[in-house]
């Protein structure tokens, strides 16, 4: 695997090192030793799949609070997504900054998302499938988020929104939440 740290410290784009021959290729997508060597958490508590029918579908911006903070390793296994993460670590020099990364079935990229980051994505094609490896179990009582269009973050999504859940539309804006609670995340 090829690990490239993004401008958000601790968040990595992970490209595959393909071993190719006449049959096709083989590549490692996860290795405890390689993740640990880059200072990344190696626990995988769950694997999840998200299937999305329509181009322009938006999911996010989600995260979990203590004691159930989640790291994520996200890959698009069919179709394409614009994957966005927001640094919610108050002590970080990139606090409230975000990045967007295109993950596609063709580029086979992964995005490692540290805990204390919000995460969301928009589908760039119809019939898009996303695979998540989660560092902690989903805990609805600790699950929260921010609006996808929150002006505090200034995310520019590549397409008009075609589908979004009522829950994702109802998240508070950053300034409406108790900022003091972010310090513990």
mmCIF file of C-alpha atoms in Angstrom:
data_model
loop_
_atom_site.group_PDB
_atom_site.id
_atom_site.type_symbol
_atom_site.label_atom_id
_atom_site.label_comp_id
_atom_site.label_asym_id
_atom_site.label_seq_id
_atom_site.Cartn_x
_atom_site.Cartn_y
_atom_site.Cartn_z
ATOM 1 C CA UNK A 1 0.000 0.000 0.000
ATOM 2 C CA UNK A 2 1.061 3.559 -0.640
ATOM 3 C CA UNK A 3 0.167 5.952 2.203
ATOM 4 C CA UNK A 4 -0.102 9.669 1.399
ATOM 5 C CA UNK A 5 -0.898 11.947 4.315
ATOM 6 C CA UNK A 6 -3.359 14.702 3.435
ATOM 7 C CA UNK A 7 -3.159 18.305 4.635
ATOM 8 C CA UNK A 8 -5.285 17.120 7.602
ATOM 9 C CA UNK A 9 -2.753 15.432 9.877
ATOM 10 C CA UNK A 10 -3.562 11.781 10.508
ATOM 11 C CA UNK A 11 -5.867 11.444 7.473
ATOM 12 C CA UNK A 12 -4.363 9.372 4.663
ATOM 13 C CA UNK A 13 -5.154 8.496 1.073
ATOM 14 C CA UNK A 14 -4.213 4.863 0.609
ATOM 15 C CA UNK A 15 -3.389 3.674 -2.898
ATOM 16 C CA UNK A 16 -2.923 0.035 -3.747
ATOM 17 C CA UNK A 17 0.349 -1.456 -4.940
ATOM 18 C CA UNK A 18 -0.848 -3.792 -7.652
ATOM 19 C CA UNK A 19 0.956 -7.083 -8.300
ATOM 20 C CA UNK A 20 -0.076 -7.781 -11.888
ATOM 21 C CA UNK A 21 0.246 -10.716 -14.225
ATOM 22 C CA UNK A 22 -1.748 -12.274 -17.063
ATOM 23 C CA UNK A 23 -4.616 -13.159 -14.690
ATOM 24 C CA UNK A 24 -5.126 -9.608 -13.420
ATOM 25 C CA UNK A 25 -3.781 -8.215 -10.168
ATOM 26 C CA UNK A 26 -3.523 -8.815 -6.444
ATOM 27 C CA UNK A 27 -3.232 -6.056 -3.845
ATOM 28 C CA UNK A 28 -3.323 -5.683 -0.090
ATOM 29 C CA UNK A 29 -6.039 -3.318 1.188
ATOM 30 C CA UNK A 30 -5.288 -3.556 4.910
ATOM 31 C CA UNK A 31 -2.323 -4.658 7.036
ATOM 32 C CA UNK A 32 -2.036 -4.107 10.784
ATOM 33 C CA UNK A 33 1.756 -3.740 10.546
ATOM 34 C CA UNK A 34 1.650 -1.142 7.750
ATOM 35 C CA UNK A 35 -1.120 0.863 9.417
ATOM 36 C CA UNK A 36 0.724 0.824 12.764
ATOM 37 C CA UNK A 37 3.958 1.922 11.049
ATOM 38 C CA UNK A 38 2.102 5.067 9.901
ATOM 39 C CA UNK A 39 0.656 5.700 13.375
ATOM 40 C CA UNK A 40 -2.867 4.681 12.346
ATOM 41 C CA UNK A 41 -5.311 2.789 14.519
ATOM 42 C CA UNK A 42 -5.514 -0.861 13.528
ATOM 43 C CA UNK A 43 -8.771 -1.932 15.174
ATOM 44 C CA UNK A 44 -11.597 -2.954 12.861
ATOM 45 C CA UNK A 45 -14.816 -3.497 14.787
ATOM 46 C CA UNK A 46 -17.280 -3.530 11.864
ATOM 47 C CA UNK A 47 -17.434 -3.545 8.078
ATOM 48 C CA UNK A 48 -20.355 -1.782 6.398
ATOM 49 C CA UNK A 49 -21.635 -1.290 2.857
ATOM 50 C CA UNK A 50 -23.649 1.640 1.514
ATOM 51 C CA UNK A 51 -25.464 1.258 -1.812
ATOM 52 C CA UNK A 52 -26.811 4.395 -3.480
ATOM 53 C CA UNK A 53 -29.206 4.347 -6.422
ATOM 54 C CA UNK A 54 -28.844 7.871 -7.775
ATOM 55 C CA UNK A 55 -26.004 10.136 -8.850
ATOM 56 C CA UNK A 56 -25.922 13.178 -6.546
ATOM 57 C CA UNK A 57 -26.980 11.269 -3.420
ATOM 58 C CA UNK A 58 -25.428 12.821 -0.339
ATOM 59 C CA UNK A 59 -24.723 11.124 3.004
ATOM 60 C CA UNK A 60 -23.172 13.122 5.828
ATOM 61 C CA UNK A 61 -21.597 14.828 7.670
ATOM 62 C CA UNK A 62 -21.450 12.120 10.385
ATOM 63 C CA UNK A 63 -19.262 11.336 13.392
ATOM 64 C CA UNK A 64 -19.498 9.670 16.795
ATOM 65 C CA UNK A 65 -18.697 11.202 20.163
ATOM 66 C CA UNK A 66 -16.844 9.582 23.088
ATOM 67 C CA UNK A 67 -16.771 6.893 24.208
ATOM 68 C CA UNK A 68 -17.572 5.542 20.717
ATOM 69 C CA UNK A 69 -15.358 7.578 18.405
ATOM 70 C CA UNK A 70 -14.812 5.922 15.043
ATOM 71 C CA UNK A 71 -11.899 5.696 12.684
ATOM 72 C CA UNK A 72 -12.938 4.733 9.164
ATOM 73 C CA UNK A 73 -11.296 3.258 6.108
ATOM 74 C CA UNK A 74 -13.556 4.047 3.140
ATOM 75 C CA UNK A 75 -13.398 2.674 -0.412
ATOM 76 C CA UNK A 76 -15.748 2.970 -3.356
ATOM 77 C CA UNK A 77 -16.123 -0.537 -4.794
ATOM 78 C CA UNK A 78 -18.621 0.310 -7.568
ATOM 79 C CA UNK A 79 -19.150 3.691 -9.181
ATOM 80 C CA UNK A 80 -17.603 6.876 -7.800
ATOM 81 C CA UNK A 81 -17.915 9.255 -4.833
ATOM 82 C CA UNK A 82 -16.613 12.615 -3.717
ATOM 83 C CA UNK A 83 -15.611 11.832 -0.129
ATOM 84 C CA UNK A 84 -15.278 14.715 2.361
ATOM 85 C CA UNK A 85 -13.812 14.833 5.859
ATOM 86 C CA UNK A 86 -13.745 17.712 8.374
ATOM 87 C CA UNK A 87 -11.161 18.012 11.154
ATOM 88 C CA UNK A 88 -13.076 18.516 14.439
ATOM 89 C CA UNK A 89 -10.011 18.419 16.725
ATOM 90 C CA UNK A 90 -9.822 21.831 18.483
ATOM 91 C CA UNK A 91 -6.099 21.369 19.190
ATOM 92 C CA UNK A 92 -5.317 20.722 15.512
ATOM 93 C CA UNK A 93 -3.807 23.444 13.291
ATOM 94 C CA UNK A 94 -6.350 22.348 10.636
ATOM 95 C CA UNK A 95 -9.369 22.530 12.990
ATOM 96 C CA UNK A 96 -12.589 22.987 10.965
ATOM 97 C CA UNK A 97 -10.716 22.491 7.662
ATOM 98 C CA UNK A 98 -11.895 19.890 5.201
ATOM 99 C CA UNK A 99 -10.676 17.959 2.180
ATOM 100 C CA UNK A 100 -12.491 16.170 -0.598
ATOM 101 C CA UNK A 101 -11.134 13.089 -2.353
ATOM 102 C CA UNK A 102 -12.545 11.284 -5.364
ATOM 103 C CA UNK A 103 -12.800 7.566 -4.627
ATOM 104 C CA UNK A 104 -13.774 5.344 -7.541
ATOM 105 C CA UNK A 105 -13.940 1.673 -8.408
ATOM 106 C CA UNK A 106 -11.322 2.438 -11.077
ATOM 107 C CA UNK A 107 -8.766 4.254 -8.904
ATOM 108 C CA UNK A 108 -9.314 1.796 -6.007
ATOM 109 C CA UNK A 109 -8.232 4.481 -3.516
ATOM 110 C CA UNK A 110 -9.034 4.302 0.155
ATOM 111 C CA UNK A 111 -9.373 7.163 2.612
ATOM 112 C CA UNK A 112 -8.329 6.629 6.234
ATOM 113 C CA UNK A 113 -10.356 8.921 8.496
ATOM 114 C CA UNK A 114 -9.162 9.444 12.077
ATOM 115 C CA UNK A 115 -11.610 9.720 14.948
ATOM 116 C CA UNK A 116 -12.826 13.239 15.718
ATOM 117 C CA UNK A 117 -13.443 13.857 11.995
ATOM 118 C CA UNK A 118 -16.860 14.300 10.398
ATOM 119 C CA UNK A 119 -17.375 12.283 7.217
ATOM 120 C CA UNK A 120 -19.730 12.405 4.269
ATOM 121 C CA UNK A 121 -19.839 11.754 0.552
ATOM 122 C CA UNK A 122 -21.737 12.468 -2.627
ATOM 123 C CA UNK A 123 -22.215 9.870 -5.353
ATOM 124 C CA UNK A 124 -20.839 10.826 -8.763
ATOM 125 C CA UNK A 125 -22.584 7.977 -10.616
ATOM 126 C CA UNK A 126 -25.766 5.958 -10.333
ATOM 127 C CA UNK A 127 -25.561 2.582 -8.541
ATOM 128 C CA UNK A 128 -22.603 3.443 -6.333
ATOM 129 C CA UNK A 129 -21.428 1.088 -3.580
ATOM 130 C CA UNK A 130 -19.141 2.144 -0.721
ATOM 131 C CA UNK A 131 -17.330 -0.142 1.743
ATOM 132 C CA UNK A 132 -16.408 1.072 5.232
ATOM 133 C CA UNK A 133 -14.121 -0.571 7.774
ATOM 134 C CA UNK A 134 -14.988 0.976 11.149
ATOM 135 C CA UNK A 135 -12.709 1.252 14.183
ATOM 136 C CA UNK A 136 -15.610 1.119 16.656
ATOM 137 C CA UNK A 137 -19.159 -0.155 16.710
ATOM 138 C CA UNK A 138 -22.028 2.008 15.527
ATOM 139 C CA UNK A 139 -23.622 3.521 18.640
ATOM 140 C CA UNK A 140 -26.760 5.536 17.799
ATOM 141 C CA UNK A 141 -26.689 7.305 21.159
ATOM 142 C CA UNK A 142 -23.260 8.781 20.280
ATOM 143 C CA UNK A 143 -23.958 9.399 16.601
ATOM 144 C CA UNK A 144 -24.280 13.000 15.457
ATOM 145 C CA UNK A 145 -23.403 15.258 12.566
ATOM 146 C CA UNK A 146 -23.382 18.647 10.879
ATOM 147 C CA UNK A 147 -25.273 19.939 7.872
ATOM 148 C CA UNK A 148 -23.675 19.189 4.499
ATOM 149 C CA UNK A 149 -24.080 22.864 3.551
ATOM 150 C CA UNK A 150 -22.865 24.387 6.825
ATOM 151 C CA UNK A 151 -21.212 27.748 6.018
ATOM 152 C CA UNK A 152 -18.661 27.145 8.813
ATOM 153 C CA UNK A 153 -17.019 24.524 6.569
ATOM 154 C CA UNK A 154 -17.649 25.902 3.071
ATOM 155 C CA UNK A 155 -17.799 22.516 1.353
ATOM 156 C CA UNK A 156 -18.447 22.766 -2.388
ATOM 157 C CA UNK A 157 -20.157 19.589 -3.576
ATOM 158 C CA UNK A 158 -19.574 18.679 -7.233
ATOM 159 C CA UNK A 159 -23.240 18.010 -8.137
ATOM 160 C CA UNK A 160 -26.698 19.213 -7.171
ATOM 161 C CA UNK A 161 -28.135 17.084 -4.334
ATOM 162 C CA UNK A 162 -30.547 14.482 -5.763
ATOM 163 C CA UNK A 163 -31.185 12.485 -2.570
ATOM 164 C CA UNK A 164 -30.502 13.157 1.103
ATOM 165 C CA UNK A 165 -32.102 11.801 4.262
ATOM 166 C CA UNK A 166 -34.347 13.871 6.508
ATOM 167 C CA UNK A 167 -31.897 13.122 9.329
ATOM 168 C CA UNK A 168 -28.980 14.614 7.378
ATOM 169 C CA UNK A 169 -31.051 17.703 6.534
ATOM 170 C CA UNK A 170 -31.912 18.175 10.217
ATOM 171 C CA UNK A 171 -28.363 18.310 11.645
ATOM 172 C CA UNK A 172 -27.544 21.564 13.427
ATOM 173 C CA UNK A 173 -25.150 24.079 12.004
ATOM 174 C CA UNK A 174 -21.736 24.245 13.686
ATOM 175 C CA UNK A 175 -22.468 27.539 15.440
ATOM 176 C CA UNK A 176 -25.739 26.119 16.835
ATOM 177 C CA UNK A 177 -24.011 23.272 18.671
ATOM 178 C CA UNK A 178 -22.286 23.580 22.024
ATOM 179 C CA UNK A 179 -18.712 24.154 20.843
ATOM 180 C CA UNK A 180 -17.398 23.236 24.312
ATOM 181 C CA UNK A 181 -18.424 19.620 23.775
ATOM 182 C CA UNK A 182 -16.012 19.314 20.832
ATOM 183 C CA UNK A 183 -12.995 19.619 23.127
ATOM 184 C CA UNK A 184 -13.472 16.056 24.407
ATOM 185 C CA UNK A 185 -13.673 14.455 20.995
#
